[in-house]
Amino acid sequence: MAEKVKKPFYKKWWVWLIAVIIVIAIAGGGEDTAEQASTEPADTETSSNDTAKEENKEEPKEEEKKAFGMGEEVAVESLAYTVNGVEELTEIKREYMDSLTTSGKFLIVDLTIKNSDKKARFIDSEMFRLVDADGTEFSSNTEADMYINNGDLGFFMQEINPKMDMTGKVAFEVPADATDLQLQVSSGFGWSGGKYEVINLK
């Protein structure tokens, strides 16, 4: 019986299949490289334009707060404030108590707070700050509040019911040469987290 003649390896079907796959892979890789080369300059150009726009973009200016005047009702969310008057003293006296003195001056602010919320609101004298011409802040003087409010605590740890208002005084101790003082009034207890408005005290 005659021996079966073996076909050369290059004539086998699987050899050609592998060759076709290799050619397709090379062709596909070439197209990807060409596409990448064509897109890279465009990406660089876009990035450069974006950077230039960011550099030319001006920082938004912080909006200056409008300062209200004495006698105006100033709403800060559900609380409204009206400054009725301001008094400067170097000594605060009260019967049967030692006088309070200062090397500077006491600024006594008489004001009314109205609650327009649908529930009672907690208030405190810490909701107020005085700010002078150079931006220095002064907190209220709780000890002096007892003197100027006839023994009451004034606005210290108080609660105002809905649709009601409360009038009292807040005392601040400031340097004698402090000028252009403004009162900051807050939207609620917890000064750092609340909104506020500014009232000129002159």
PDB file of C-alpha atoms in Angstrom:
ATOM      1  CA  MET A   1       0.000   0.000   0.000  1.00  0.00           C
ATOM      2  CA  ALA A   2       1.279   3.433  -0.924  1.00  0.00           C
ATOM      3  CA  GLU A   3       2.228   5.809   1.817  1.00  0.00           C
ATOM      4  CA  LYS A   4       0.000   8.877   2.374  1.00  0.00           C
ATOM      5  CA  VAL A   5       1.827  11.994   1.240  1.00  0.00           C
ATOM      6  CA  LYS A   6       1.879  14.733   3.858  1.00  0.00           C
ATOM      7  CA  LYS A   7       0.971  18.266   2.773  1.00  0.00           C
ATOM      8  CA  PRO A   8       3.566  20.958   3.404  1.00  0.00           C
ATOM      9  CA  PHE A   9       2.668  22.938   6.594  1.00  0.00           C
ATOM     10  CA  TYR A  10       2.057  26.152   4.636  1.00  0.00           C
ATOM     11  CA  LYS A  11      -0.741  24.437   2.715  1.00  0.00           C
ATOM     12  CA  LYS A  12      -2.702  23.531   5.830  1.00  0.00           C
ATOM     13  CA  TRP A  13      -5.884  25.539   6.469  1.00  0.00           C
ATOM     14  CA  TRP A  14      -5.092  26.491  10.052  1.00  0.00           C
ATOM     15  CA  VAL A  15      -1.795  28.068   9.011  1.00  0.00           C
ATOM     16  CA  TRP A  16      -3.635  30.436   6.691  1.00  0.00           C
ATOM     17  CA  LEU A  17      -6.215  31.172   9.381  1.00  0.00           C
ATOM     18  CA  ILE A  18      -3.481  32.252  11.815  1.00  0.00           C
ATOM     19  CA  ALA A  19      -1.884  34.382   9.094  1.00  0.00           C
ATOM     20  CA  VAL A  20      -5.191  36.165   8.375  1.00  0.00           C
ATOM     21  CA  ILE A  21      -5.729  36.866  12.091  1.00  0.00           C
ATOM     22  CA  ILE A  22      -2.215  38.332  12.405  1.00  0.00           C
ATOM     23  CA  VAL A  23      -2.742  40.596   9.367  1.00  0.00           C
ATOM     24  CA  ILE A  24      -6.080  41.870  10.757  1.00  0.00           C
ATOM     25  CA  ALA A  25      -4.518  42.538  14.172  1.00  0.00           C
ATOM     26  CA  ILE A  26      -1.658  44.518  12.606  1.00  0.00           C
ATOM     27  CA  ALA A  27      -4.043  46.536  10.447  1.00  0.00           C
ATOM     28  CA  GLY A  28      -6.294  47.324  13.414  1.00  0.00           C
ATOM     29  CA  GLY A  29      -3.345  48.417  15.558  1.00  0.00           C
ATOM     30  CA  GLY A  30      -2.150  50.727  12.823  1.00  0.00           C
ATOM     31  CA  GLU A  31      -5.548  52.409  12.609  1.00  0.00           C
ATOM     32  CA  ASP A  32      -5.656  52.938  16.388  1.00  0.00           C
ATOM     33  CA  THR A  33      -2.198  54.500  16.317  1.00  0.00           C
ATOM     34  CA  ALA A  34      -3.210  56.798  13.465  1.00  0.00           C
ATOM     35  CA  GLU A  35      -6.414  57.849  15.252  1.00  0.00           C
ATOM     36  CA  GLN A  36      -4.498  58.520  18.474  1.00  0.00           C
ATOM     37  CA  ALA A  37      -1.941  60.612  16.611  1.00  0.00           C
ATOM     38  CA  SER A  38      -4.696  62.685  14.993  1.00  0.00           C
ATOM     39  CA  THR A  39      -6.551  63.335  18.281  1.00  0.00           C
ATOM     40  CA  GLU A  40      -3.618  64.110  20.553  1.00  0.00           C
ATOM     41  CA  PRO A  41      -2.880  67.627  19.199  1.00  0.00           C
ATOM     42  CA  ALA A  42      -6.579  68.519  19.442  1.00  0.00           C
ATOM     43  CA  ASP A  43      -6.677  67.401  23.099  1.00  0.00           C
ATOM     44  CA  THR A  44      -3.580  69.464  23.857  1.00  0.00           C
ATOM     45  CA  GLU A  45      -5.078  72.481  22.152  1.00  0.00           C
ATOM     46  CA  THR A  46      -8.347  72.146  24.117  1.00  0.00           C
ATOM     47  CA  SER A  47      -6.430  71.824  27.374  1.00  0.00           C
ATOM     48  CA  SER A  48      -4.407  74.961  26.572  1.00  0.00           C
ATOM     49  CA  ASN A  49      -7.584  76.920  25.804  1.00  0.00           C
ATOM     50  CA  ASP A  50      -9.213  75.793  29.052  1.00  0.00           C
ATOM     51  CA  THR A  51      -6.133  76.839  31.040  1.00  0.00           C
ATOM     52  CA  ALA A  52      -6.102  80.255  29.368  1.00  0.00           C
ATOM     53  CA  LYS A  53      -9.795  80.750  30.171  1.00  0.00           C
ATOM     54  CA  GLU A  54      -9.232  79.817  33.815  1.00  0.00           C
ATOM     55  CA  GLU A  55      -6.319  82.252  34.094  1.00  0.00           C
ATOM     56  CA  ASN A  56      -8.356  85.081  32.550  1.00  0.00           C
ATOM     57  CA  LYS A  57     -11.366  84.338  34.710  1.00  0.00           C
ATOM     58  CA  GLU A  58     -11.662  86.903  37.499  1.00  0.00           C
ATOM     59  CA  GLU A  59     -12.459  85.827  41.035  1.00  0.00           C
ATOM     60  CA  PRO A  60     -16.047  86.807  41.943  1.00  0.00           C
ATOM     61  CA  LYS A  61     -16.097  89.766  44.304  1.00  0.00           C
ATOM     62  CA  GLU A  62     -17.706  89.197  47.670  1.00  0.00           C
ATOM     63  CA  GLU A  63     -20.955  91.128  47.836  1.00  0.00           C
ATOM     64  CA  GLU A  64     -20.857  93.912  50.409  1.00  0.00           C
ATOM     65  CA  LYS A  65     -23.594  93.710  53.029  1.00  0.00           C
ATOM     66  CA  LYS A  66     -26.121  96.512  53.051  1.00  0.00           C
ATOM     67  CA  ALA A  67     -26.094  98.375  56.366  1.00  0.00           C
ATOM     68  CA  PHE A  68     -29.496  99.329  57.773  1.00  0.00           C
ATOM     69  CA  GLY A  69     -30.170 102.320  60.010  1.00  0.00           C
ATOM     70  CA  MET A  70     -31.526 102.823  63.502  1.00  0.00           C
ATOM     71  CA  GLY A  71     -35.321 102.664  63.668  1.00  0.00           C
ATOM     72  CA  GLU A  72     -35.563 100.326  60.664  1.00  0.00           C
ATOM     73  CA  GLU A  73     -37.002  96.828  61.088  1.00  0.00           C
ATOM     74  CA  VAL A  74     -34.315  94.437  59.880  1.00  0.00           C
ATOM     75  CA  ALA A  75     -35.445  90.892  59.045  1.00  0.00           C
ATOM     76  CA  VAL A  76     -32.965  88.014  59.308  1.00  0.00           C
ATOM     77  CA  GLU A  77     -34.984  84.962  58.255  1.00  0.00           C
ATOM     78  CA  SER A  78     -37.791  84.600  60.856  1.00  0.00           C
ATOM     79  CA  LEU A  79     -36.403  87.139  63.359  1.00  0.00           C
ATOM     80  CA  ALA A  80     -36.716  90.918  62.923  1.00  0.00           C
ATOM     81  CA  TYR A  81     -34.672  93.531  64.810  1.00  0.00           C
ATOM     82  CA  THR A  82     -35.260  97.231  65.438  1.00  0.00           C
ATOM     83  CA  VAL A  83     -32.653  99.393  67.184  1.00  0.00           C
ATOM     84  CA  ASN A  84     -34.578 101.925  69.293  1.00  0.00           C
ATOM     85  CA  GLY A  85     -31.598 103.871  70.648  1.00  0.00           C
ATOM     86  CA  VAL A  86     -27.928 103.833  71.671  1.00  0.00           C
ATOM     87  CA  GLU A  87     -26.243 105.225  74.797  1.00  0.00           C
ATOM     88  CA  GLU A  88     -22.556 105.603  75.689  1.00  0.00           C
ATOM     89  CA  LEU A  89     -21.420 105.373  79.340  1.00  0.00           C
ATOM     90  CA  THR A  90     -18.106 105.146  81.172  1.00  0.00           C
ATOM     91  CA  GLU A  91     -19.785 103.840  84.340  1.00  0.00           C
ATOM     92  CA  ILE A  92     -22.937 101.762  84.916  1.00  0.00           C
ATOM     93  CA  LYS A  93     -24.658 102.170  88.271  1.00  0.00           C
ATOM     94  CA  ARG A  94     -27.393 100.181  89.949  1.00  0.00           C
ATOM     95  CA  GLU A  95     -28.830 100.502  93.439  1.00  0.00           C
ATOM     96  CA  TYR A  96     -27.363  98.138  96.054  1.00  0.00           C
ATOM     97  CA  MET A  97     -24.700  96.942  93.616  1.00  0.00           C
ATOM     98  CA  ASP A  98     -21.135  97.997  92.899  1.00  0.00           C
ATOM     99  CA  SER A  99     -20.737 100.225  89.861  1.00  0.00           C
ATOM    100  CA  LEU A 100     -19.249  98.831  86.669  1.00  0.00           C
ATOM    101  CA  THR A 101     -16.404 100.901  85.252  1.00  0.00           C
ATOM    102  CA  THR A 102     -14.207 100.605  82.174  1.00  0.00           C
ATOM    103  CA  SER A 103     -11.058 102.142  80.722  1.00  0.00           C
ATOM    104  CA  GLY A 104     -12.937 102.434  77.456  1.00  0.00           C
ATOM    105  CA  LYS A 105     -16.692 102.931  77.177  1.00  0.00           C
ATOM    106  CA  PHE A 106     -19.903 100.958  77.456  1.00  0.00           C
ATOM    107  CA  LEU A 107     -22.215 101.048  74.463  1.00  0.00           C
ATOM    108  CA  ILE A 108     -25.803 100.268  75.474  1.00  0.00           C
ATOM    109  CA  VAL A 109     -28.077  99.233  72.596  1.00  0.00           C
ATOM    110  CA  ASP A 110     -31.854  99.293  73.139  1.00  0.00           C
ATOM    111  CA  LEU A 111     -33.636  97.039  70.658  1.00  0.00           C
ATOM    112  CA  THR A 112     -36.772  95.047  69.930  1.00  0.00           C
ATOM    113  CA  ILE A 113     -36.787  91.499  68.562  1.00  0.00           C
ATOM    114  CA  LYS A 114     -39.878  90.107  66.814  1.00  0.00           C
ATOM    115  CA  ASN A 115     -40.481  86.415  66.113  1.00  0.00           C
ATOM    116  CA  SER A 116     -42.370  85.844  62.843  1.00  0.00           C
ATOM    117  CA  ASP A 117     -41.839  82.062  62.939  1.00  0.00           C
ATOM    118  CA  LYS A 118     -44.640  79.533  63.594  1.00  0.00           C
ATOM    119  CA  LYS A 119     -42.865  78.242  66.682  1.00  0.00           C
ATOM    120  CA  ALA A 120     -41.096  79.725  69.704  1.00  0.00           C
ATOM    121  CA  ARG A 121     -37.526  80.852  69.055  1.00  0.00           C
ATOM    122  CA  PHE A 122     -34.657  80.727  71.537  1.00  0.00           C
ATOM    123  CA  ILE A 123     -32.553  83.885  71.697  1.00  0.00           C
ATOM    124  CA  ASP A 124     -29.461  84.949  73.594  1.00  0.00           C
ATOM    125  CA  SER A 125     -27.254  88.020  73.950  1.00  0.00           C
ATOM    126  CA  GLU A 126     -24.493  86.061  72.176  1.00  0.00           C
ATOM    127  CA  MET A 127     -26.475  86.571  68.946  1.00  0.00           C
ATOM    128  CA  PHE A 128     -25.119  90.147  68.779  1.00  0.00           C
ATOM    129  CA  ARG A 129     -21.704  91.528  67.808  1.00  0.00           C
ATOM    130  CA  LEU A 130     -20.334  95.046  67.495  1.00  0.00           C
ATOM    131  CA  VAL A 131     -17.876  95.721  64.680  1.00  0.00           C
ATOM    132  CA  ASP A 132     -15.749  98.877  64.526  1.00  0.00           C
ATOM    133  CA  ALA A 133     -14.237 100.738  61.558  1.00  0.00           C
ATOM    134  CA  ASP A 134     -11.237  98.377  61.172  1.00  0.00           C
ATOM    135  CA  GLY A 135     -13.321  95.170  61.432  1.00  0.00           C
ATOM    136  CA  THR A 136     -12.591  94.351  65.089  1.00  0.00           C
ATOM    137  CA  GLU A 137     -15.450  92.395  66.697  1.00  0.00           C
ATOM    138  CA  PHE A 138     -16.779  92.849  70.253  1.00  0.00           C
ATOM    139  CA  SER A 139     -19.093  90.413  72.041  1.00  0.00           C
ATOM    140  CA  SER A 140     -21.798  91.448  74.503  1.00  0.00           C
ATOM    141  CA  ASN A 141     -21.123  91.968  78.220  1.00  0.00           C
ATOM    142  CA  THR A 142     -23.474  89.647  80.133  1.00  0.00           C
ATOM    143  CA  GLU A 143     -22.653  91.131  83.551  1.00  0.00           C
ATOM    144  CA  ALA A 144     -23.556  94.620  82.369  1.00  0.00           C
ATOM    145  CA  ASP A 145     -26.838  93.310  80.897  1.00  0.00           C
ATOM    146  CA  MET A 146     -28.155  92.709  84.438  1.00  0.00           C
ATOM    147  CA  TYR A 147     -27.429  96.326  85.397  1.00  0.00           C
ATOM    148  CA  ILE A 148     -29.088  97.920  82.385  1.00  0.00           C
ATOM    149  CA  ASN A 149     -32.187  95.672  82.362  1.00  0.00           C
ATOM    150  CA  ASN A 150     -33.273  96.468  85.938  1.00  0.00           C
ATOM    151  CA  GLY A 151     -32.019  93.192  87.354  1.00  0.00           C
ATOM    152  CA  ASP A 152     -33.486  91.083  84.539  1.00  0.00           C
ATOM    153  CA  LEU A 153     -31.270  89.107  82.230  1.00  0.00           C
ATOM    154  CA  GLY A 154     -32.281  91.052  79.143  1.00  0.00           C
ATOM    155  CA  PHE A 155     -31.940  88.763  76.124  1.00  0.00           C
ATOM    156  CA  PHE A 156     -29.788  86.218  77.991  1.00  0.00           C
ATOM    157  CA  MET A 157     -31.237  82.680  77.500  1.00  0.00           C
ATOM    158  CA  GLN A 158     -34.749  83.837  76.591  1.00  0.00           C
ATOM    159  CA  GLU A 159     -37.530  82.466  74.404  1.00  0.00           C
ATOM    160  CA  ILE A 160     -39.945  84.440  72.201  1.00  0.00           C
ATOM    161  CA  ASN A 161     -43.266  82.896  71.230  1.00  0.00           C
ATOM    162  CA  PRO A 162     -44.562  83.090  67.632  1.00  0.00           C
ATOM    163  CA  LYS A 163     -45.906  86.498  66.494  1.00  0.00           C
ATOM    164  CA  MET A 164     -44.583  88.076  69.723  1.00  0.00           C
ATOM    165  CA  ASP A 165     -41.785  90.554  70.343  1.00  0.00           C
ATOM    166  CA  MET A 166     -39.414  91.410  73.190  1.00  0.00           C
ATOM    167  CA  THR A 167     -37.634  94.668  74.005  1.00  0.00           C
ATOM    168  CA  GLY A 168     -34.436  94.872  76.023  1.00  0.00           C
ATOM    169  CA  LYS A 169     -30.898  96.204  76.148  1.00  0.00           C
ATOM    170  CA  VAL A 170     -27.530  94.734  75.250  1.00  0.00           C
ATOM    171  CA  ALA A 171     -24.252  96.137  76.639  1.00  0.00           C
ATOM    172  CA  PHE A 172     -20.852  96.121  74.944  1.00  0.00           C
ATOM    173  CA  GLU A 173     -17.493  97.225  76.338  1.00  0.00           C
ATOM    174  CA  VAL A 174     -15.328  98.823  73.640  1.00  0.00           C
ATOM    175  CA  PRO A 175     -12.251 101.104  73.437  1.00  0.00           C
ATOM    176  CA  ALA A 176     -12.900 104.787  73.998  1.00  0.00           C
ATOM    177  CA  ASP A 177     -11.767 105.645  70.456  1.00  0.00           C
ATOM    178  CA  ALA A 178     -13.902 102.995  68.691  1.00  0.00           C
ATOM    179  CA  THR A 179     -15.765 104.665  65.814  1.00  0.00           C
ATOM    180  CA  ASP A 180     -18.288 103.833  63.072  1.00  0.00           C
ATOM    181  CA  LEU A 181     -19.675 100.993  65.156  1.00  0.00           C
ATOM    182  CA  GLN A 182     -22.145  98.595  63.574  1.00  0.00           C
ATOM    183  CA  LEU A 183     -24.386  96.004  65.219  1.00  0.00           C
ATOM    184  CA  GLN A 184     -24.527  92.550  63.648  1.00  0.00           C
ATOM    185  CA  VAL A 185     -27.799  90.711  64.315  1.00  0.00           C
ATOM    186  CA  SER A 186     -28.119  86.966  63.729  1.00  0.00           C
ATOM    187  CA  SER A 187     -30.817  84.678  62.329  1.00  0.00           C
ATOM    188  CA  GLY A 188     -30.653  82.515  65.446  1.00  0.00           C
ATOM    189  CA  PHE A 189     -28.618  81.187  68.351  1.00  0.00           C
ATOM    190  CA  GLY A 190     -25.222  79.876  67.345  1.00  0.00           C
ATOM    191  CA  TRP A 191     -23.497  82.852  65.767  1.00  0.00           C
ATOM    192  CA  SER A 192     -21.039  80.980  63.585  1.00  0.00           C
ATOM    193  CA  GLY A 193     -23.754  79.017  61.767  1.00  0.00           C
ATOM    194  CA  GLY A 194     -26.367  81.742  61.329  1.00  0.00           C
ATOM    195  CA  LYS A 195     -27.024  84.429  58.748  1.00  0.00           C
ATOM    196  CA  TYR A 196     -26.742  88.043  59.811  1.00  0.00           C
ATOM    197  CA  GLU A 197     -27.460  91.634  58.855  1.00  0.00           C
ATOM    198  CA  VAL A 198     -25.730  94.885  59.822  1.00  0.00           C
ATOM    199  CA  ILE A 199     -27.203  97.997  61.484  1.00  0.00           C
ATOM    200  CA  ASN A 200     -25.344 101.331  61.686  1.00  0.00           C
ATOM    201  CA  LEU A 201     -25.354 102.807  65.208  1.00  0.00           C
ATOM    202  CA  LYS A 202     -25.143 106.514  64.327  1.00  0.00           C
TER     203      LYS A 202
END
